[in-house]
Amino acid sequence: MNRETMLANSITSSVPLSKPIEIYVFVDPLCSKSWALQPLLRKLQVEYERYFTLKIALLTSLPKMNLSHFGTKDDVTSCDKQHPAFPSIAMKAAEFQGKRAGFRFLSKIFEYTYLKSRNVMSFSVLVEIAENLGLDVDEFVMDFSSPHVMRSLQVDLYLANEMEVQDAPSFVFFNENIEDEGLKVNGLHSYDIYQQILEEMVGYSITPDSPPTLSELFKRFDSLATNEIAEIYHIPEKNAERELKKQLLLQNLERLPFKDRTLWRRRK
């Protein structure tokens, strides 16, 4: 898993790091542990992103990626079609409209799967998500069946193979020395573990950034749960809920209640 060898053979070109650490996070859109990782990853971005660049890579098994039984583009994008690989393809198609669009699409896939109990393997549901996020739907549908999207997925699988990643979620940390081995962390762990690893990789004591305003936070992340807000601002959950309700009354936010949690998002 030497990065010098890996990057020499990679399909994509490398750019010099402007931050001391590079983090690859491998997730599966249909994996509950990848969903559970999301709040930890968001908090890590809010507090320590000045120390690292982040690359989200999809770990979709090759059997799921066998789409050869679809004969034509119209077959693939038919509204009644579904396939286990479709969520990964859809996220890559969304990513073609910007890195942030890809992040938001992945978050929405988790929301639809685990909170709304919707079938995200269905093409029609994925188009609905694209519409919900305000993406260019025509472009999304066109990219969904594009060979460029499949190539992007193949790059992720290539990286997973080179980094010996087999499970989702997994982190791989690299420092500025391109000859050093990456540090792989499999599975889901507590926030302080990732925090400690980042500090060890940086090589000196790191300090968290102050969180942004609620308004800025909701511009960055499409929707957040009450407990996520509490964790990011280091306040009791009841205090977070009180502040969120104030924003609700001011019509800055809207509340999305589900069975076991409440999500909040900017009012459109």
PDB file of N, CA, C and O in Angstrom, residues 157-227:
ATOM      1  N   LEU A 157     -12.622   1.453  -7.185  1.00  0.00           N
ATOM      2  CA  LEU A 157     -12.342   0.035  -6.927  1.00  0.00           C
ATOM      3  C   LEU A 157     -10.855  -0.256  -7.063  1.00  0.00           C
ATOM      4  O   LEU A 157     -10.292  -1.053  -6.307  1.00  0.00           O
ATOM      5  N   TYR A 158     -10.202   0.410  -8.003  1.00  0.00           N
ATOM      6  CA  TYR A 158      -8.760   0.265  -8.167  1.00  0.00           C
ATOM      7  C   TYR A 158      -8.024   0.754  -6.920  1.00  0.00           C
ATOM      8  O   TYR A 158      -7.108   0.098  -6.409  1.00  0.00           O
ATOM      9  N   LEU A 159      -8.445   1.918  -6.417  1.00  0.00           N
ATOM     10  CA  LEU A 159      -7.822   2.466  -5.208  1.00  0.00           C
ATOM     11  C   LEU A 159      -8.028   1.542  -4.020  1.00  0.00           C
ATOM     12  O   LEU A 159      -7.112   1.319  -3.222  1.00  0.00           O
ATOM     13  N   ALA A 160      -9.241   0.993  -3.884  1.00  0.00           N
ATOM     14  CA  ALA A 160      -9.520   0.067  -2.783  1.00  0.00           C
ATOM     15  C   ALA A 160      -8.607  -1.153  -2.863  1.00  0.00           C
ATOM     16  O   ALA A 160      -8.072  -1.620  -1.848  1.00  0.00           O
ATOM     17  N   ASN A 161      -8.395  -1.648  -4.067  1.00  0.00           N
ATOM     18  CA  ASN A 161      -7.528  -2.811  -4.250  1.00  0.00           C
ATOM     19  C   ASN A 161      -6.081  -2.464  -3.915  1.00  0.00           C
ATOM     20  O   ASN A 161      -5.392  -3.218  -3.225  1.00  0.00           O
ATOM     21  N   GLU A 162      -5.621  -1.305  -4.383  1.00  0.00           N
ATOM     22  CA  GLU A 162      -4.238  -0.893  -4.127  1.00  0.00           C
ATOM     23  C   GLU A 162      -3.995  -0.633  -2.641  1.00  0.00           C
ATOM     24  O   GLU A 162      -2.906  -0.878  -2.132  1.00  0.00           O
ATOM     25  N   MET A 163      -5.007  -0.121  -1.950  1.00  0.00           N
ATOM     26  CA  MET A 163      -4.870   0.181  -0.524  1.00  0.00           C
ATOM     27  C   MET A 163      -5.282  -0.996   0.360  1.00  0.00           C
ATOM     28  O   MET A 163      -5.308  -0.875   1.581  1.00  0.00           O
ATOM     29  N   GLU A 164      -5.634  -2.123  -0.281  1.00  0.00           N
ATOM     30  CA  GLU A 164      -6.010  -3.351   0.426  1.00  0.00           C
ATOM     31  C   GLU A 164      -7.216  -3.129   1.335  1.00  0.00           C
ATOM     32  O   GLU A 164      -7.278  -3.633   2.450  1.00  0.00           O
ATOM     33  N   VAL A 165      -8.165  -2.364   0.835  1.00  0.00           N
ATOM     34  CA  VAL A 165      -9.394  -2.090   1.574  1.00  0.00           C
ATOM     35  C   VAL A 165     -10.459  -3.088   1.127  1.00  0.00           C
ATOM     36  O   VAL A 165     -10.740  -3.219  -0.059  1.00  0.00           O
ATOM     37  N   GLN A 166     -11.042  -3.783   2.095  1.00  0.00           N
ATOM     38  CA  GLN A 166     -12.053  -4.792   1.783  1.00  0.00           C
ATOM     39  C   GLN A 166     -13.386  -4.524   2.456  1.00  0.00           C
ATOM     40  O   GLN A 166     -14.399  -5.116   2.075  1.00  0.00           O
ATOM     41  N   ASP A 167     -13.391  -3.665   3.469  1.00  0.00           N
ATOM     42  CA  ASP A 167     -14.601  -3.431   4.242  1.00  0.00           C
ATOM     43  C   ASP A 167     -14.996  -1.965   4.225  1.00  0.00           C
ATOM     44  O   ASP A 167     -14.151  -1.072   4.169  1.00  0.00           O
ATOM     45  N   ALA A 168     -16.298  -1.734   4.289  1.00  0.00           N
ATOM     46  CA  ALA A 168     -16.829  -0.374   4.423  1.00  0.00           C
ATOM     47  C   ALA A 168     -17.526  -0.267   5.783  1.00  0.00           C
ATOM     48  O   ALA A 168     -18.238  -1.189   6.183  1.00  0.00           O
ATOM     49  N   PRO A 169     -17.281   0.847   6.496  1.00  0.00           N
ATOM     50  CA  PRO A 169     -16.399   1.957   6.110  1.00  0.00           C
ATOM     51  C   PRO A 169     -14.952   1.676   6.481  1.00  0.00           C
ATOM     52  O   PRO A 169     -14.673   0.896   7.399  1.00  0.00           O
ATOM     53  N   SER A 170     -14.042   2.315   5.783  1.00  0.00           N
ATOM     54  CA  SER A 170     -12.612   2.244   6.099  1.00  0.00           C
ATOM     55  C   SER A 170     -11.972   3.598   5.813  1.00  0.00           C
ATOM     56  O   SER A 170     -12.352   4.278   4.855  1.00  0.00           O
ATOM     57  N   PHE A 171     -11.030   3.966   6.663  1.00  0.00           N
ATOM     58  CA  PHE A 171     -10.224   5.174   6.467  1.00  0.00           C
ATOM     59  C   PHE A 171      -8.813   4.749   6.042  1.00  0.00           C
ATOM     60  O   PHE A 171      -8.288   3.743   6.540  1.00  0.00           O
ATOM     61  N   VAL A 172      -8.190   5.517   5.166  1.00  0.00           N
ATOM     62  CA  VAL A 172      -6.758   5.372   4.897  1.00  0.00           C
ATOM     63  C   VAL A 172      -6.148   6.761   4.978  1.00  0.00           C
ATOM     64  O   VAL A 172      -6.535   7.669   4.242  1.00  0.00           O
ATOM     65  N   PHE A 173      -5.200   6.928   5.913  1.00  0.00           N
ATOM     66  CA  PHE A 173      -4.535   8.205   6.152  1.00  0.00           C
ATOM     67  C   PHE A 173      -3.164   8.201   5.486  1.00  0.00           C
ATOM     68  O   PHE A 173      -2.410   7.240   5.618  1.00  0.00           O
ATOM     69  N   PHE A 174      -2.825   9.295   4.793  1.00  0.00           N
ATOM     70  CA  PHE A 174      -1.495   9.478   4.232  1.00  0.00           C
ATOM     71  C   PHE A 174      -0.927  10.799   4.735  1.00  0.00           C
ATOM     72  O   PHE A 174      -1.659  11.789   4.841  1.00  0.00           O
ATOM     73  N   ASN A 175       0.386  10.800   5.022  1.00  0.00           N
ATOM     74  CA  ASN A 175       1.032  12.060   5.390  1.00  0.00           C
ATOM     75  C   ASN A 175       1.705  12.668   4.161  1.00  0.00           C
ATOM     76  O   ASN A 175       1.506  12.202   3.040  1.00  0.00           O
ATOM     77  N   GLU A 176       2.506  13.707   4.370  1.00  0.00           N
ATOM     78  CA  GLU A 176       3.107  14.441   3.247  1.00  0.00           C
ATOM     79  C   GLU A 176       4.233  13.668   2.570  1.00  0.00           C
ATOM     80  O   GLU A 176       4.586  13.971   1.435  1.00  0.00           O
ATOM     81  N   ASN A 177       4.794  12.678   3.250  1.00  0.00           N
ATOM     82  CA  ASN A 177       5.889  11.891   2.671  1.00  0.00           C
ATOM     83  C   ASN A 177       5.313  10.821   1.765  1.00  0.00           C
ATOM     84  O   ASN A 177       4.734   9.844   2.228  1.00  0.00           O
ATOM     85  N   ILE A 178       5.453  11.002   0.469  1.00  0.00           N
ATOM     86  CA  ILE A 178       4.807  10.114  -0.495  1.00  0.00           C
ATOM     87  C   ILE A 178       5.348   8.689  -0.429  1.00  0.00           C
ATOM     88  O   ILE A 178       4.712   7.742  -0.892  1.00  0.00           O
ATOM     89  N   GLU A 179       6.542   8.503   0.167  1.00  0.00           N
ATOM     90  CA  GLU A 179       7.113   7.169   0.250  1.00  0.00           C
ATOM     91  C   GLU A 179       6.587   6.381   1.448  1.00  0.00           C
ATOM     92  O   GLU A 179       6.771   5.174   1.516  1.00  0.00           O
ATOM     93  N   ASP A 180       5.944   7.044   2.381  1.00  0.00           N
ATOM     94  CA  ASP A 180       5.431   6.353   3.570  1.00  0.00           C
ATOM     95  C   ASP A 180       4.180   5.551   3.250  1.00  0.00           C
ATOM     96  O   ASP A 180       3.391   5.912   2.377  1.00  0.00           O
ATOM     97  N   GLU A 181       4.021   4.473   3.998  1.00  0.00           N
ATOM     98  CA  GLU A 181       2.814   3.662   3.878  1.00  0.00           C
ATOM     99  C   GLU A 181       1.620   4.427   4.447  1.00  0.00           C
ATOM    100  O   GLU A 181       1.753   5.224   5.372  1.00  0.00           O
ATOM    101  N   GLY A 182       0.451   4.183   3.883  1.00  0.00           N
ATOM    102  CA  GLY A 182      -0.763   4.750   4.456  1.00  0.00           C
ATOM    103  C   GLY A 182      -1.178   3.976   5.698  1.00  0.00           C
ATOM    104  O   GLY A 182      -0.825   2.803   5.861  1.00  0.00           O
ATOM    105  N   LEU A 183      -1.908   4.634   6.579  1.00  0.00           N
ATOM    106  CA  LEU A 183      -2.424   3.992   7.789  1.00  0.00           C
ATOM    107  C   LEU A 183      -3.902   3.676   7.564  1.00  0.00           C
ATOM    108  O   LEU A 183      -4.722   4.574   7.393  1.00  0.00           O
ATOM    109  N   LYS A 184      -4.234   2.381   7.556  1.00  0.00           N
ATOM    110  CA  LYS A 184      -5.598   1.941   7.286  1.00  0.00           C
ATOM    111  C   LYS A 184      -6.328   1.659   8.590  1.00  0.00           C
ATOM    112  O   LYS A 184      -5.790   1.019   9.487  1.00  0.00           O
ATOM    113  N   VAL A 185      -7.563   2.140   8.678  1.00  0.00           N
ATOM    114  CA  VAL A 185      -8.394   1.919   9.854  1.00  0.00           C
ATOM    115  C   VAL A 185      -9.735   1.357   9.368  1.00  0.00           C
ATOM    116  O   VAL A 185     -10.536   2.067   8.758  1.00  0.00           O
ATOM    117  N   ASN A 186      -9.949   0.078   9.629  1.00  0.00           N
ATOM    118  CA  ASN A 186     -11.179  -0.577   9.192  1.00  0.00           C
ATOM    119  C   ASN A 186     -12.298  -0.396  10.203  1.00  0.00           C
ATOM    120  O   ASN A 186     -12.047  -0.328  11.411  1.00  0.00           O
ATOM    121  N   GLY A 187     -13.514  -0.352   9.729  1.00  0.00           N
ATOM    122  CA  GLY A 187     -14.670  -0.373  10.613  1.00  0.00           C
ATOM    123  C   GLY A 187     -15.029   0.982  11.185  1.00  0.00           C
ATOM    124  O   GLY A 187     -14.448   2.013  10.846  1.00  0.00           O
ATOM    125  N   LEU A 188     -16.003   0.945  12.093  1.00  0.00           N
ATOM    126  CA  LEU A 188     -16.541   2.151  12.716  1.00  0.00           C
ATOM    127  C   LEU A 188     -16.023   2.272  14.135  1.00  0.00           C
ATOM    128  O   LEU A 188     -16.125   1.331  14.922  1.00  0.00           O
ATOM    129  N   HIS A 189     -15.467   3.439  14.468  1.00  0.00           N
ATOM    130  CA  HIS A 189     -14.887   3.659  15.800  1.00  0.00           C
ATOM    131  C   HIS A 189     -15.410   4.970  16.376  1.00  0.00           C
ATOM    132  O   HIS A 189     -16.075   5.748  15.696  1.00  0.00           O
ATOM    133  N   SER A 190     -15.085   5.221  17.635  1.00  0.00           N
ATOM    134  CA  SER A 190     -15.516   6.458  18.275  1.00  0.00           C
ATOM    135  C   SER A 190     -14.748   7.637  17.695  1.00  0.00           C
ATOM    136  O   SER A 190     -13.647   7.486  17.143  1.00  0.00           O
ATOM    137  N   TYR A 191     -15.325   8.822  17.836  1.00  0.00           N
ATOM    138  CA  TYR A 191     -14.753  10.040  17.245  1.00  0.00           C
ATOM    139  C   TYR A 191     -13.331  10.296  17.728  1.00  0.00           C
ATOM    140  O   TYR A 191     -12.462  10.689  16.941  1.00  0.00           O
ATOM    141  N   ASP A 192     -13.072  10.069  19.003  1.00  0.00           N
ATOM    142  CA  ASP A 192     -11.750  10.375  19.547  1.00  0.00           C
ATOM    143  C   ASP A 192     -10.651   9.511  18.932  1.00  0.00           C
ATOM    144  O   ASP A 192      -9.484   9.918  18.908  1.00  0.00           O
ATOM    145  N   ILE A 193     -11.006   8.328  18.422  1.00  0.00           N
ATOM    146  CA  ILE A 193     -10.009   7.486  17.759  1.00  0.00           C
ATOM    147  C   ILE A 193      -9.515   8.153  16.482  1.00  0.00           C
ATOM    148  O   ILE A 193      -8.309   8.260  16.231  1.00  0.00           O
ATOM    149  N   TYR A 194     -10.443   8.648  15.647  1.00  0.00           N
ATOM    150  CA  TYR A 194     -10.048   9.328  14.408  1.00  0.00           C
ATOM    151  C   TYR A 194      -9.284  10.612  14.720  1.00  0.00           C
ATOM    152  O   TYR A 194      -8.317  10.959  14.027  1.00  0.00           O
ATOM    153  N   GLN A 195      -9.715  11.301  15.767  1.00  0.00           N
ATOM    154  CA  GLN A 195      -9.056  12.532  16.204  1.00  0.00           C
ATOM    155  C   GLN A 195      -7.606  12.242  16.610  1.00  0.00           C
ATOM    156  O   GLN A 195      -6.680  12.970  16.228  1.00  0.00           O
ATOM    157  N   GLN A 196      -7.417  11.177  17.376  1.00  0.00           N
ATOM    158  CA  GLN A 196      -6.081  10.805  17.846  1.00  0.00           C
ATOM    159  C   GLN A 196      -5.177  10.387  16.686  1.00  0.00           C
ATOM    160  O   GLN A 196      -4.006  10.786  16.624  1.00  0.00           O
ATOM    161  N   ILE A 197      -5.727   9.616  15.750  1.00  0.00           N
ATOM    162  CA  ILE A 197      -4.938   9.177  14.590  1.00  0.00           C
ATOM    163  C   ILE A 197      -4.508  10.384  13.762  1.00  0.00           C
ATOM    164  O   ILE A 197      -3.356  10.473  13.322  1.00  0.00           O
ATOM    165  N   LEU A 198      -5.433  11.314  13.546  1.00  0.00           N
ATOM    166  CA  LEU A 198      -5.105  12.509  12.771  1.00  0.00           C
ATOM    167  C   LEU A 198      -3.960  13.276  13.425  1.00  0.00           C
ATOM    168  O   LEU A 198      -3.018  13.713  12.753  1.00  0.00           O
ATOM    169  N   GLU A 199      -4.021  13.431  14.746  1.00  0.00           N
ATOM    170  CA  GLU A 199      -2.969  14.155  15.457  1.00  0.00           C
ATOM    171  C   GLU A 199      -1.633  13.432  15.336  1.00  0.00           C
ATOM    172  O   GLU A 199      -0.591  14.060  15.129  1.00  0.00           O
ATOM    173  N   GLU A 200      -1.659  12.111  15.452  1.00  0.00           N
ATOM    174  CA  GLU A 200      -0.417  11.340  15.337  1.00  0.00           C
ATOM    175  C   GLU A 200       0.163  11.456  13.931  1.00  0.00           C
ATOM    176  O   GLU A 200       1.384  11.536  13.757  1.00  0.00           O
ATOM    177  N   MET A 201      -0.702  11.472  12.925  1.00  0.00           N
ATOM    178  CA  MET A 201      -0.226  11.585  11.549  1.00  0.00           C
ATOM    179  C   MET A 201       0.326  12.986  11.273  1.00  0.00           C
ATOM    180  O   MET A 201       1.318  13.137  10.552  1.00  0.00           O
ATOM    181  N   VAL A 202      -0.291  14.013  11.844  1.00  0.00           N
ATOM    182  CA  VAL A 202       0.203  15.384  11.670  1.00  0.00           C
ATOM    183  C   VAL A 202       1.563  15.548  12.346  1.00  0.00           C
ATOM    184  O   VAL A 202       2.462  16.215  11.830  1.00  0.00           O
ATOM    185  N   GLY A 203       1.701  14.930  13.516  1.00  0.00           N
ATOM    186  CA  GLY A 203       2.994  14.947  14.202  1.00  0.00           C
ATOM    187  C   GLY A 203       3.130  16.019  15.256  1.00  0.00           C
ATOM    188  O   GLY A 203       4.197  16.194  15.832  1.00  0.00           O
ATOM    189  N   TYR A 204       2.062  16.762  15.506  1.00  0.00           N
ATOM    190  CA  TYR A 204       2.074  17.757  16.578  1.00  0.00           C
ATOM    191  C   TYR A 204       0.644  17.948  17.062  1.00  0.00           C
ATOM    192  O   TYR A 204      -0.313  17.452  16.448  1.00  0.00           O
ATOM    193  N   SER A 205       0.503  18.667  18.178  1.00  0.00           N
ATOM    194  CA  SER A 205      -0.818  18.860  18.772  1.00  0.00           C
ATOM    195  C   SER A 205      -1.719  19.659  17.834  1.00  0.00           C
ATOM    196  O   SER A 205      -1.302  20.694  17.297  1.00  0.00           O
ATOM    197  N   ILE A 206      -2.927  19.178  17.618  1.00  0.00           N
ATOM    198  CA  ILE A 206      -3.862  19.879  16.746  1.00  0.00           C
ATOM    199  C   ILE A 206      -5.000  20.464  17.585  1.00  0.00           C
ATOM    200  O   ILE A 206      -5.359  19.926  18.626  1.00  0.00           O
ATOM    201  N   THR A 207      -5.545  21.557  17.128  1.00  0.00           N
ATOM    202  CA  THR A 207      -6.633  22.212  17.851  1.00  0.00           C
ATOM    203  C   THR A 207      -7.849  22.332  16.936  1.00  0.00           C
ATOM    204  O   THR A 207      -7.713  22.641  15.737  1.00  0.00           O
ATOM    205  N   PRO A 208      -9.035  22.091  17.475  1.00  0.00           N
ATOM    206  CA  PRO A 208     -10.236  22.165  16.635  1.00  0.00           C
ATOM    207  C   PRO A 208     -10.605  23.593  16.287  1.00  0.00           C
ATOM    208  O   PRO A 208     -10.384  24.514  17.075  1.00  0.00           O
ATOM    209  N   ASP A 209     -11.151  23.786  15.102  1.00  0.00           N
ATOM    210  CA  ASP A 209     -11.707  25.077  14.723  1.00  0.00           C
ATOM    211  C   ASP A 209     -13.024  25.298  15.457  1.00  0.00           C
ATOM    212  O   ASP A 209     -13.715  24.342  15.828  1.00  0.00           O
ATOM    213  N   SER A 210     -13.363  26.540  15.668  1.00  0.00           N
ATOM    214  CA  SER A 210     -14.677  26.851  16.230  1.00  0.00           C
ATOM    215  C   SER A 210     -15.739  26.516  15.191  1.00  0.00           C
ATOM    216  O   SER A 210     -15.532  26.727  13.995  1.00  0.00           O
ATOM    217  N   PRO A 211     -16.881  25.987  15.619  1.00  0.00           N
ATOM    218  CA  PRO A 211     -17.925  25.644  14.643  1.00  0.00           C
ATOM    219  C   PRO A 211     -18.497  26.884  13.979  1.00  0.00           C
ATOM    220  O   PRO A 211     -18.502  27.972  14.573  1.00  0.00           O
ATOM    221  N   PRO A 212     -18.985  26.759  12.758  1.00  0.00           N
ATOM    222  CA  PRO A 212     -19.588  27.903  12.071  1.00  0.00           C
ATOM    223  C   PRO A 212     -20.952  28.224  12.669  1.00  0.00           C
ATOM    224  O   PRO A 212     -21.451  27.505  13.539  1.00  0.00           O
ATOM    225  N   THR A 213     -21.564  29.277  12.216  1.00  0.00           N
ATOM    226  CA  THR A 213     -22.930  29.578  12.647  1.00  0.00           C
ATOM    227  C   THR A 213     -23.859  28.487  12.123  1.00  0.00           C
ATOM    228  O   THR A 213     -23.525  27.758  11.184  1.00  0.00           O
ATOM    229  N   LEU A 214     -25.035  28.404  12.731  1.00  0.00           N
ATOM    230  CA  LEU A 214     -26.022  27.422  12.258  1.00  0.00           C
ATOM    231  C   LEU A 214     -26.339  27.640  10.784  1.00  0.00           C
ATOM    232  O   LEU A 214     -26.478  26.682  10.014  1.00  0.00           O
ATOM    233  N   SER A 215     -26.470  28.889  10.399  1.00  0.00           N
ATOM    234  CA  SER A 215     -26.784  29.203   9.015  1.00  0.00           C
ATOM    235  C   SER A 215     -25.720  28.658   8.073  1.00  0.00           C
ATOM    236  O   SER A 215     -26.035  28.045   7.044  1.00  0.00           O
ATOM    237  N   GLU A 216     -24.444  28.861   8.416  1.00  0.00           N
ATOM    238  CA  GLU A 216     -23.351  28.373   7.582  1.00  0.00           C
ATOM    239  C   GLU A 216     -23.303  26.857   7.584  1.00  0.00           C
ATOM    240  O   GLU A 216     -23.008  26.233   6.562  1.00  0.00           O
ATOM    241  N   LEU A 217     -23.579  26.256   8.737  1.00  0.00           N
ATOM    242  CA  LEU A 217     -23.547  24.796   8.843  1.00  0.00           C
ATOM    243  C   LEU A 217     -24.579  24.157   7.916  1.00  0.00           C
ATOM    244  O   LEU A 217     -24.298  23.169   7.234  1.00  0.00           O
ATOM    245  N   PHE A 218     -25.773  24.748   7.869  1.00  0.00           N
ATOM    246  CA  PHE A 218     -26.837  24.181   7.035  1.00  0.00           C
ATOM    247  C   PHE A 218     -26.649  24.516   5.554  1.00  0.00           C
ATOM    248  O   PHE A 218     -27.294  23.910   4.706  1.00  0.00           O
ATOM    249  N   LYS A 219     -25.787  25.460   5.249  1.00  0.00           N
ATOM    250  CA  LYS A 219     -25.424  25.681   3.855  1.00  0.00           C
ATOM    251  C   LYS A 219     -24.477  24.580   3.382  1.00  0.00           C
ATOM    252  O   LYS A 219     -24.464  24.211   2.209  1.00  0.00           O
ATOM    253  N   ARG A 220     -23.714  24.058   4.324  1.00  0.00           N
ATOM    254  CA  ARG A 220     -22.726  23.037   3.981  1.00  0.00           C
ATOM    255  C   ARG A 220     -23.335  21.646   3.929  1.00  0.00           C
ATOM    256  O   ARG A 220     -23.048  20.868   3.023  1.00  0.00           O
ATOM    257  N   PHE A 221     -24.169  21.329   4.928  1.00  0.00           N
ATOM    258  CA  PHE A 221     -24.773  20.004   5.000  1.00  0.00           C
ATOM    259  C   PHE A 221     -26.277  20.123   4.802  1.00  0.00           C
ATOM    260  O   PHE A 221     -26.931  20.939   5.455  1.00  0.00           O
ATOM    261  N   ASP A 222     -26.820  19.309   3.943  1.00  0.00           N
ATOM    262  CA  ASP A 222     -28.222  19.438   3.544  1.00  0.00           C
ATOM    263  C   ASP A 222     -29.173  19.272   4.718  1.00  0.00           C
ATOM    264  O   ASP A 222     -30.131  20.015   4.872  1.00  0.00           O
ATOM    265  N   SER A 223     -28.933  18.291   5.562  1.00  0.00           N
ATOM    266  CA  SER A 223     -29.789  18.060   6.732  1.00  0.00           C
ATOM    267  C   SER A 223     -28.959  17.456   7.849  1.00  0.00           C
ATOM    268  O   SER A 223     -28.003  16.711   7.598  1.00  0.00           O
ATOM    269  N   LEU A 224     -29.316  17.802   9.086  1.00  0.00           N
ATOM    270  CA  LEU A 224     -28.596  17.298  10.254  1.00  0.00           C
ATOM    271  C   LEU A 224     -29.583  16.922  11.343  1.00  0.00           C
ATOM    272  O   LEU A 224     -30.643  17.537  11.474  1.00  0.00           O
ATOM    273  N   ALA A 225     -29.208  15.923  12.132  1.00  0.00           N
ATOM    274  CA  ALA A 225     -30.034  15.495  13.252  1.00  0.00           C
ATOM    275  C   ALA A 225     -29.740  16.357  14.479  1.00  0.00           C
ATOM    276  O   ALA A 225     -28.672  16.980  14.582  1.00  0.00           O
ATOM    277  N   THR A 226     -30.670  16.374  15.412  1.00  0.00           N
ATOM    278  CA  THR A 226     -30.515  17.180  16.621  1.00  0.00           C
ATOM    279  C   THR A 226     -29.248  16.803  17.375  1.00  0.00           C
ATOM    280  O   THR A 226     -28.489  17.673  17.832  1.00  0.00           O
ATOM    281  N   ASN A 227     -28.998  15.499  17.504  1.00  0.00           N
ATOM    282  CA  ASN A 227     -27.806  15.064  18.257  1.00  0.00           C
ATOM    283  C   ASN A 227     -26.511  15.437  17.540  1.00  0.00           C
ATOM    284  O   ASN A 227     -25.486  15.686  18.183  1.00  0.00           O
TER     285      ASN A 227
END
